Amino acid sequence: MENGHAGKHRVAVIGSGNWGSVASRLLASNTAKLPSFHDEVRMWVFEETLPTGEKLSESINQAHENCKYLPGIKLGTNVIADPDLESAVKDADMLVFVTPHQFVEGICKKLVGKLRPGVEAISLIKGMEVKMEGPCMISKLITNTLGINCCVLMGANIANEIAVEKFSEATIGYREDKEAANRWAKLFTTPYFLVAIVEDIEGVELCGTLKNVVAIAAGLVDGLDMGNNTKAAIMRIGLREMRAFSKLLFPSVRDNTFFESCVGGRNRRVAEAFARNGGKRSFDELEAEMLHGQKLQGVSTAREVYEVLTYHGWQELFPLLSTVHEICIGQLPPTSIVEYSEHTPNLSFVGGSTPCY
């Protein structure tokens, strides 16, 4: 922060779904201990009325638990749910964005002119906004709309496992401002949640985002009972396409950002059910039934990636990423996930290619 910011940092979390609640809990356990932070973590809640008739924000503040999106886990008494977006952020100088990616633009527009000077942001959001001129990553959307520095935090982390303090790792991607990245790392690190920082914001963000698409491919293979060798091959191809796609869009992306990381969670689980049903039940239907109001990001990311591929005429270069989308919308059967892999293109040309904007 600027030198005038000698006081303690105040944290606000924008979003209160499954991952938002887990992040708030983790951050609040640290702000309570770290002398450079105010104890209180404000969490903006998109207000809902529960079946009991109670408001979600009131329920969280009374029970210190998000009974809808993270039942059975105490968030900490210093997590304060606030249904008013402006009020939730007004005192904060560290903002954590963790909403479904389709809501980010609208939220940012509401926040213009409402933030304290010198605010820093971090995005835990996977996804991209596809514009005619190319994809806009969520961190860039936040920076462009609000004029603030925004890092990203991504990992193969499954929120419910972090909630019960199973060991997980994540990476913070930053652009130039290493000091800000270190401050975020300090705020997020716990004995069970290890954070590394890397100066490759696009690489980290695309790796986290595209992994959800590959997770769907992995889930389809599981649902078709094709065995571990096939799954390993799909993961290898997926990782290679993720890296090549990212480098075509952002030549500055570093290879080693795309480390082998596991793919699991809700995208894999729902895709497995989709394949077991032979594609007869849509992803929307399975999402509603299996996720109880949480969103499946892999399907929408697959569509966004497909829009970019179509725009550039790159579908044949990225058969796995293209096929996942075509299966998701019912254009191809789930079994086609393994059929294209015989004619995998040579992506070795992706080295010093030109960016699309």
Short mmCIF file of C-alpha atoms in Angstrom, two decimals:
data_model
loop_
_atom_site.label_atom_id
_atom_site.label_comp_id
_atom_site.label_asym_id
_atom_site.label_seq_id
_atom_site.Cartn_x
_atom_site.Cartn_y
_atom_site.Cartn_z
CA MET A 1 0.00 0.00 0.00
CA GLU A 2 1.00 3.63 -0.07
CA ASN A 3 2.97 4.99 2.84
CA GLY A 4 -0.06 6.78 4.15
CA HIS A 5 -1.50 3.32 4.76
CA ALA A 6 0.40 2.71 7.98
CA GLY A 7 -2.69 1.36 9.79
CA LYS A 8 -3.92 -2.20 9.81
CA HIS A 9 -5.30 -3.76 6.64
CA ARG A 10 -9.01 -4.50 6.39
CA VAL A 11 -10.19 -7.46 4.34
CA ALA A 12 -13.48 -7.82 2.49
CA VAL A 13 -14.58 -10.91 0.57
CA ILE A 14 -16.92 -10.38 -2.38
CA GLY A 15 -18.87 -13.60 -2.64
CA SER A 16 -20.25 -16.11 -0.16
CA GLY A 17 -20.84 -19.33 -2.08
CA ASN A 18 -18.93 -22.51 -1.34
CA TRP A 19 -15.42 -21.20 -2.16
CA GLY A 20 -16.25 -17.69 -0.87
CA SER A 21 -17.25 -19.12 2.52
CA VAL A 22 -14.15 -21.33 2.69
CA ALA A 23 -11.90 -18.39 1.74
CA SER A 24 -13.55 -16.16 4.37
CA ARG A 25 -13.03 -18.82 7.03
CA LEU A 26 -9.37 -19.28 6.13
CA LEU A 27 -8.69 -15.52 5.95
CA ALA A 28 -10.52 -14.85 9.22
CA SER A 29 -8.41 -17.44 11.03
CA ASN A 30 -5.35 -15.48 9.89
CA THR A 31 -6.61 -11.92 10.43
CA ALA A 32 -7.38 -12.89 14.05
CA LYS A 33 -3.69 -13.79 14.53
CA LEU A 34 -1.79 -11.37 12.33
CA PRO A 35 -1.07 -7.99 13.96
CA SER A 36 -1.05 -6.11 10.62
CA PHE A 37 -4.72 -6.95 9.91
CA HIS A 38 -8.02 -5.99 11.50
CA ASP A 39 -9.69 -9.11 12.92
CA GLU A 40 -12.96 -8.63 11.10
CA VAL A 41 -13.49 -10.06 7.61
CA ARG A 42 -16.55 -8.62 5.87
CA MET A 43 -18.19 -11.06 3.47
CA TRP A 44 -20.65 -9.72 0.91
CA VAL A 45 -23.63 -12.05 0.63
CA PHE A 46 -25.97 -12.08 -2.33
CA GLU A 47 -29.10 -12.12 -0.20
CA GLU A 48 -31.35 -15.16 -0.38
CA THR A 49 -34.31 -16.27 1.69
CA LEU A 50 -33.80 -19.75 3.15
CA PRO A 51 -36.61 -22.35 3.27
CA THR A 52 -37.02 -21.43 6.95
CA GLY A 53 -37.93 -17.88 5.90
CA GLU A 54 -34.70 -16.54 7.40
CA LYS A 55 -32.36 -14.32 5.40
CA LEU A 56 -29.07 -16.01 4.49
CA SER A 57 -26.93 -13.12 5.82
CA GLU A 58 -28.76 -13.13 9.18
CA SER A 59 -28.42 -16.90 9.43
CA ILE A 60 -24.65 -16.66 8.81
CA ASN A 61 -24.22 -13.95 11.44
CA GLN A 62 -26.23 -15.85 14.04
CA ALA A 63 -24.87 -19.34 13.47
CA HIS A 64 -21.39 -18.32 12.13
CA GLU A 65 -21.98 -20.88 9.42
CA ASN A 66 -23.21 -20.76 5.82
CA CYS A 67 -25.91 -23.43 6.09
CA LYS A 68 -26.66 -23.32 2.34
CA TYR A 69 -23.22 -23.38 0.69
CA LEU A 70 -20.94 -24.76 3.42
CA PRO A 71 -23.09 -26.60 5.96
CA GLY A 72 -21.54 -27.96 9.13
CA ILE A 73 -18.44 -25.74 9.07
CA LYS A 74 -17.98 -22.83 11.48
CA LEU A 75 -16.67 -19.73 9.69
CA GLY A 76 -15.39 -17.93 12.79
CA THR A 77 -17.08 -15.20 14.80
CA ASN A 78 -14.99 -12.54 13.02
CA VAL A 79 -16.61 -13.26 9.62
CA ILE A 80 -19.41 -10.73 9.24
CA ALA A 81 -21.94 -11.33 6.46
CA ASP A 82 -23.19 -8.13 4.82
CA PRO A 83 -25.89 -8.17 2.11
CA ASP A 84 -25.04 -4.57 1.09
CA LEU A 85 -22.14 -4.57 -1.39
CA GLU A 86 -21.08 -0.96 -0.79
CA SER A 87 -21.20 -1.33 2.96
CA ALA A 88 -19.19 -4.58 2.81
CA VAL A 89 -16.27 -2.96 0.96
CA LYS A 90 -16.32 0.64 2.19
CA ASP A 91 -13.56 0.31 4.84
CA ALA A 92 -11.56 -2.43 3.14
CA ASP A 93 -8.18 -1.93 1.50
CA MET A 94 -7.81 -5.62 0.52
CA LEU A 95 -10.61 -7.06 -1.63
CA VAL A 96 -11.01 -10.76 -2.39
CA PHE A 97 -13.20 -11.50 -5.43
CA VAL A 98 -14.78 -14.95 -5.33
CA THR A 99 -18.15 -14.90 -7.15
CA PRO A 100 -19.22 -16.90 -10.22
CA HIS A 101 -17.39 -15.20 -13.10
CA GLN A 102 -20.49 -14.08 -14.95
CA PHE A 103 -21.32 -11.64 -12.11
CA VAL A 104 -17.94 -9.90 -11.88
CA GLU A 105 -18.56 -7.19 -14.47
CA GLY A 106 -21.85 -6.10 -12.86
CA ILE A 107 -20.31 -6.07 -9.38
CA CYS A 108 -17.31 -4.03 -10.53
CA LYS A 109 -19.57 -1.45 -12.19
CA LYS A 110 -21.44 -1.01 -8.91
CA LEU A 111 -18.14 -0.47 -7.06
CA VAL A 112 -16.78 2.29 -9.31
CA GLY A 113 -16.08 5.33 -7.14
CA LYS A 114 -17.03 3.46 -3.95
CA LEU A 115 -13.62 2.11 -2.92
CA ARG A 116 -10.96 3.55 -0.65
CA PRO A 117 -7.84 4.91 -2.34
CA GLY A 118 -4.95 2.44 -2.55
CA VAL A 119 -7.15 -0.66 -2.55
CA GLU A 120 -5.58 -3.96 -3.65
CA ALA A 121 -7.57 -6.86 -5.09
CA ILE A 122 -7.10 -10.58 -5.63
CA SER A 123 -9.30 -12.81 -7.76
CA LEU A 124 -10.02 -16.45 -6.88
CA ILE A 125 -12.35 -16.67 -9.88
CA LYS A 126 -11.94 -19.10 -12.76
CA GLY A 127 -13.31 -18.07 -16.13
CA MET A 128 -12.97 -15.37 -18.74
CA GLU A 129 -15.10 -12.79 -20.49
CA VAL A 130 -14.95 -13.32 -24.24
CA LYS A 131 -15.00 -10.03 -26.14
CA MET A 132 -14.66 -9.57 -29.88
CA GLU A 133 -11.06 -8.44 -29.47
CA GLY A 134 -10.17 -11.58 -27.53
CA PRO A 135 -10.69 -13.06 -24.09
CA CYS A 136 -10.45 -10.75 -21.11
CA MET A 137 -9.24 -12.49 -17.98
CA ILE A 138 -11.18 -11.73 -14.80
CA SER A 139 -8.24 -10.00 -13.06
CA LYS A 140 -7.91 -7.69 -16.07
CA LEU A 141 -11.64 -6.96 -15.99
CA ILE A 142 -11.31 -5.95 -12.31
CA THR A 143 -8.21 -3.81 -12.99
CA ASN A 144 -9.74 -2.14 -16.05
CA THR A 145 -13.10 -1.38 -14.43
CA LEU A 146 -11.85 -0.26 -11.02
CA GLY A 147 -8.33 0.96 -11.80
CA ILE A 148 -6.80 -1.17 -9.03
CA ASN A 149 -3.99 -3.73 -8.94
CA CYS A 150 -5.36 -7.28 -8.98
CA CYS A 151 -3.44 -10.51 -8.31
CA VAL A 152 -4.93 -13.99 -8.79
CA LEU A 153 -4.95 -17.09 -6.59
CA MET A 154 -5.48 -20.46 -8.25
CA GLY A 155 -4.90 -24.05 -7.27
CA ALA A 156 -6.20 -27.55 -7.71
CA ASN A 157 -7.98 -26.86 -4.49
CA ILE A 158 -11.32 -28.33 -3.71
CA ALA A 159 -13.12 -25.98 -1.36
CA ASN A 160 -14.70 -28.61 0.87
CA GLU A 161 -11.30 -30.20 1.52
CA ILE A 162 -9.77 -26.86 2.50
CA ALA A 163 -12.78 -26.26 4.77
CA VAL A 164 -11.86 -29.34 6.80
CA GLU A 165 -8.18 -28.34 6.67
CA LYS A 166 -6.89 -31.06 4.38
CA PHE A 167 -3.54 -30.07 2.94
CA SER A 168 -3.75 -27.97 -0.24
CA GLU A 169 -1.49 -25.77 -2.32
CA ALA A 170 -2.17 -22.68 -4.41
CA THR A 171 -0.28 -20.20 -6.55
CA ILE A 172 -0.62 -16.42 -6.53
CA GLY A 173 0.06 -14.84 -9.90
CA TYR A 174 1.04 -11.19 -9.97
CA ARG A 175 2.10 -8.51 -12.42
CA GLU A 176 5.14 -6.49 -11.26
CA ASP A 177 4.00 -5.69 -7.71
CA LYS A 178 5.75 -8.42 -5.73
CA GLU A 179 5.15 -6.67 -2.43
CA ALA A 180 1.37 -6.89 -2.91
CA ALA A 181 1.66 -10.58 -3.86
CA ASN A 182 3.67 -11.26 -0.70
CA ARG A 183 1.05 -9.51 1.41
CA TRP A 184 -1.66 -11.70 -0.10
CA ALA A 185 0.47 -14.81 0.39
CA LYS A 186 0.89 -13.94 4.08
CA LEU A 187 -2.87 -13.46 4.43
CA PHE A 188 -3.73 -16.81 2.76
CA THR A 189 -0.98 -19.09 4.09
CA THR A 190 -1.85 -21.54 6.85
CA PRO A 191 -0.20 -24.80 7.96
CA TYR A 192 -2.67 -26.68 5.69
CA PHE A 193 -2.78 -24.17 2.81
CA LEU A 194 0.57 -23.50 1.16
CA VAL A 195 0.92 -20.54 -1.18
CA ALA A 196 3.64 -19.83 -3.76
CA ILE A 197 3.93 -16.60 -5.78
CA VAL A 198 4.88 -16.31 -9.45
CA GLU A 199 5.19 -13.31 -11.77
CA ASP A 200 2.93 -14.73 -14.48
CA ILE A 201 -0.61 -13.60 -13.87
CA GLU A 202 -2.03 -14.81 -17.22
CA GLY A 203 -0.37 -18.20 -16.88
CA VAL A 204 -1.69 -18.78 -13.36
CA GLU A 205 -5.18 -17.54 -14.21
CA LEU A 206 -5.48 -19.51 -17.46
CA CYS A 207 -4.08 -22.64 -15.84
CA GLY A 208 -6.72 -22.42 -13.11
CA THR A 209 -9.49 -21.64 -15.59
CA LEU A 210 -8.70 -24.20 -18.30
CA LYS A 211 -8.18 -26.94 -15.73
CA ASN A 212 -11.96 -26.99 -15.22
CA VAL A 213 -12.41 -27.94 -18.88
CA VAL A 214 -9.84 -30.73 -18.60
CA ALA A 215 -11.59 -31.87 -15.40
CA ILE A 216 -14.75 -32.41 -17.46
CA ALA A 217 -12.75 -34.52 -19.93
CA ALA A 218 -11.34 -36.56 -17.02
CA GLY A 219 -14.84 -37.03 -15.57
CA LEU A 220 -16.18 -38.24 -18.92
CA VAL A 221 -13.40 -40.85 -19.08
CA ASP A 222 -14.25 -41.97 -15.52
CA GLY A 223 -17.95 -42.19 -16.39
CA LEU A 224 -17.15 -44.33 -19.43
CA ASP A 225 -15.00 -46.65 -17.24
CA MET A 226 -12.05 -46.31 -19.58
CA GLY A 227 -9.39 -46.85 -16.95
CA ASN A 228 -6.42 -44.93 -15.61
CA ASN A 229 -4.18 -45.14 -18.68
CA THR A 230 -6.78 -43.44 -20.85
CA LYS A 231 -7.39 -40.85 -18.16
CA ALA A 232 -3.65 -40.15 -17.85
CA ALA A 233 -3.41 -39.72 -21.63
CA ILE A 234 -6.37 -37.32 -21.66
CA MET A 235 -4.79 -35.31 -18.82
CA ARG A 236 -1.48 -35.12 -20.69
CA ILE A 237 -3.16 -33.93 -23.88
CA GLY A 238 -5.29 -31.51 -21.85
CA LEU A 239 -2.25 -30.01 -20.15
CA ARG A 240 -0.50 -29.62 -23.49
CA GLU A 241 -3.51 -27.88 -25.04
CA MET A 242 -3.90 -25.62 -21.99
CA ARG A 243 -0.30 -24.50 -22.29
CA ALA A 244 -0.48 -23.98 -26.07
CA PHE A 245 -3.79 -22.08 -25.91
CA SER A 246 -2.41 -19.81 -23.19
CA LYS A 247 0.78 -19.08 -25.12
CA LEU A 248 -1.08 -18.25 -28.31
CA LEU A 249 -3.11 -15.66 -26.41
CA PHE A 250 -0.33 -14.42 -24.12
CA PRO A 251 3.19 -15.17 -25.40
CA SER A 252 4.64 -14.05 -22.04
CA VAL A 253 3.11 -17.10 -20.29
CA ARG A 254 5.79 -19.33 -18.74
CA ASP A 255 5.87 -23.07 -19.36
CA ASN A 256 6.59 -24.00 -15.76
CA THR A 257 3.40 -22.30 -14.56
CA PHE A 258 1.57 -25.33 -15.99
CA PHE A 259 2.80 -27.86 -13.49
CA GLU A 260 1.10 -31.23 -13.34
CA SER A 261 -1.71 -30.60 -10.93
CA CYS A 262 -4.56 -32.83 -10.07
CA VAL A 263 -7.98 -32.32 -11.50
CA GLY A 264 -10.95 -33.09 -9.34
CA GLY A 265 -13.94 -31.55 -7.72
CA ARG A 266 -17.38 -30.77 -8.99
CA ASN A 267 -16.53 -30.50 -12.72
CA ARG A 268 -15.11 -34.01 -12.78
CA ARG A 269 -17.93 -35.42 -10.64
CA VAL A 270 -20.79 -34.02 -12.74
CA ALA A 271 -19.07 -34.97 -16.03
CA GLU A 272 -18.77 -38.55 -14.75
CA ALA A 273 -22.52 -38.63 -14.08
CA PHE A 274 -23.16 -37.12 -17.53
CA ALA A 275 -21.16 -39.89 -19.24
CA ARG A 276 -22.80 -42.62 -17.12
CA ASN A 277 -26.17 -41.36 -18.36
CA GLY A 278 -24.89 -41.54 -21.94
CA GLY A 279 -25.37 -37.79 -22.30
CA LYS A 280 -29.15 -38.19 -22.01
CA ARG A 281 -29.41 -35.80 -19.09
CA SER A 282 -28.04 -32.31 -19.62
CA PHE A 283 -25.29 -30.72 -17.57
CA ASP A 284 -27.81 -28.09 -16.39
CA GLU A 285 -30.10 -30.78 -15.01
CA LEU A 286 -27.24 -32.66 -13.30
CA GLU A 287 -25.82 -29.40 -11.91
CA ALA A 288 -29.16 -28.53 -10.32
CA GLU A 289 -29.52 -32.01 -8.84
CA MET A 290 -25.94 -32.60 -7.64
CA LEU A 291 -24.65 -29.15 -6.68
CA HIS A 292 -27.60 -27.58 -4.83
CA GLY A 293 -27.21 -24.08 -6.17
CA GLN A 294 -23.45 -24.10 -6.79
CA LYS A 295 -22.29 -23.43 -10.33
CA LEU A 296 -20.36 -25.68 -12.64
CA GLN A 297 -17.66 -23.48 -14.18
CA GLY A 298 -16.15 -26.01 -16.58
CA VAL A 299 -19.13 -26.06 -18.94
CA SER A 300 -19.29 -22.28 -19.35
CA THR A 301 -15.49 -22.03 -19.63
CA ALA A 302 -15.55 -24.71 -22.35
CA ARG A 303 -18.04 -22.55 -24.25
CA GLU A 304 -15.91 -19.41 -23.82
CA VAL A 305 -12.78 -21.24 -24.97
CA TYR A 306 -14.72 -22.59 -27.96
CA GLU A 307 -15.77 -19.04 -28.90
CA VAL A 308 -12.11 -17.98 -28.91
CA LEU A 309 -11.09 -21.06 -30.94
CA THR A 310 -13.87 -20.46 -33.47
CA TYR A 311 -13.02 -16.76 -33.77
CA HIS A 312 -9.39 -17.59 -34.62
CA GLY A 313 -10.15 -20.76 -36.59
CA TRP A 314 -8.13 -22.83 -34.11
CA GLN A 315 -10.56 -25.72 -33.41
CA GLU A 316 -8.40 -28.31 -35.18
CA LEU A 317 -5.35 -27.29 -33.16
CA PHE A 318 -7.22 -27.95 -29.92
CA PRO A 319 -9.27 -31.11 -30.41
CA LEU A 320 -9.66 -31.88 -26.71
CA LEU A 321 -10.83 -28.39 -25.70
CA SER A 322 -13.19 -28.31 -28.74
CA THR A 323 -14.57 -31.80 -28.15
CA VAL A 324 -15.40 -31.10 -24.48
CA HIS A 325 -17.63 -28.20 -25.53
CA GLU A 326 -19.30 -30.21 -28.30
CA ILE A 327 -20.06 -33.01 -25.82
CA CYS A 328 -21.37 -30.52 -23.21
CA ILE A 329 -23.94 -29.13 -25.65
CA GLY A 330 -25.00 -32.58 -26.88
CA GLN A 331 -23.49 -32.23 -30.35
CA LEU A 332 -21.21 -35.25 -29.81
CA PRO A 333 -21.68 -38.34 -27.61
CA PRO A 334 -19.53 -38.66 -24.43
CA THR A 335 -17.55 -41.48 -26.08
CA SER A 336 -16.04 -39.03 -28.59
CA ILE A 337 -13.78 -37.74 -25.81
CA VAL A 338 -11.33 -40.54 -26.62
CA GLU A 339 -11.85 -40.74 -30.37
CA TYR A 340 -10.15 -37.55 -31.47
CA SER A 341 -6.92 -38.26 -29.58
CA GLU A 342 -5.50 -40.47 -32.36
CA HIS A 343 -5.02 -37.43 -34.58
CA THR A 344 -3.60 -35.02 -32.05
CA PRO A 345 -2.03 -32.07 -33.84
CA ASN A 346 1.54 -31.03 -33.44
CA LEU A 347 1.59 -28.00 -31.17
CA SER A 348 5.35 -27.52 -31.28
CA PHE A 349 4.84 -24.39 -33.40
CA VAL A 350 3.55 -22.54 -30.36
CA GLY A 351 6.65 -20.70 -29.39
CA GLY A 352 7.08 -17.14 -30.46
CA SER A 353 3.64 -16.61 -31.90
CA THR A 354 1.98 -13.22 -31.96
CA PRO A 355 -0.62 -12.20 -29.41
CA CYS A 356 -4.17 -11.63 -30.60
CA TYR A 357 -4.22 -8.10 -29.27
#
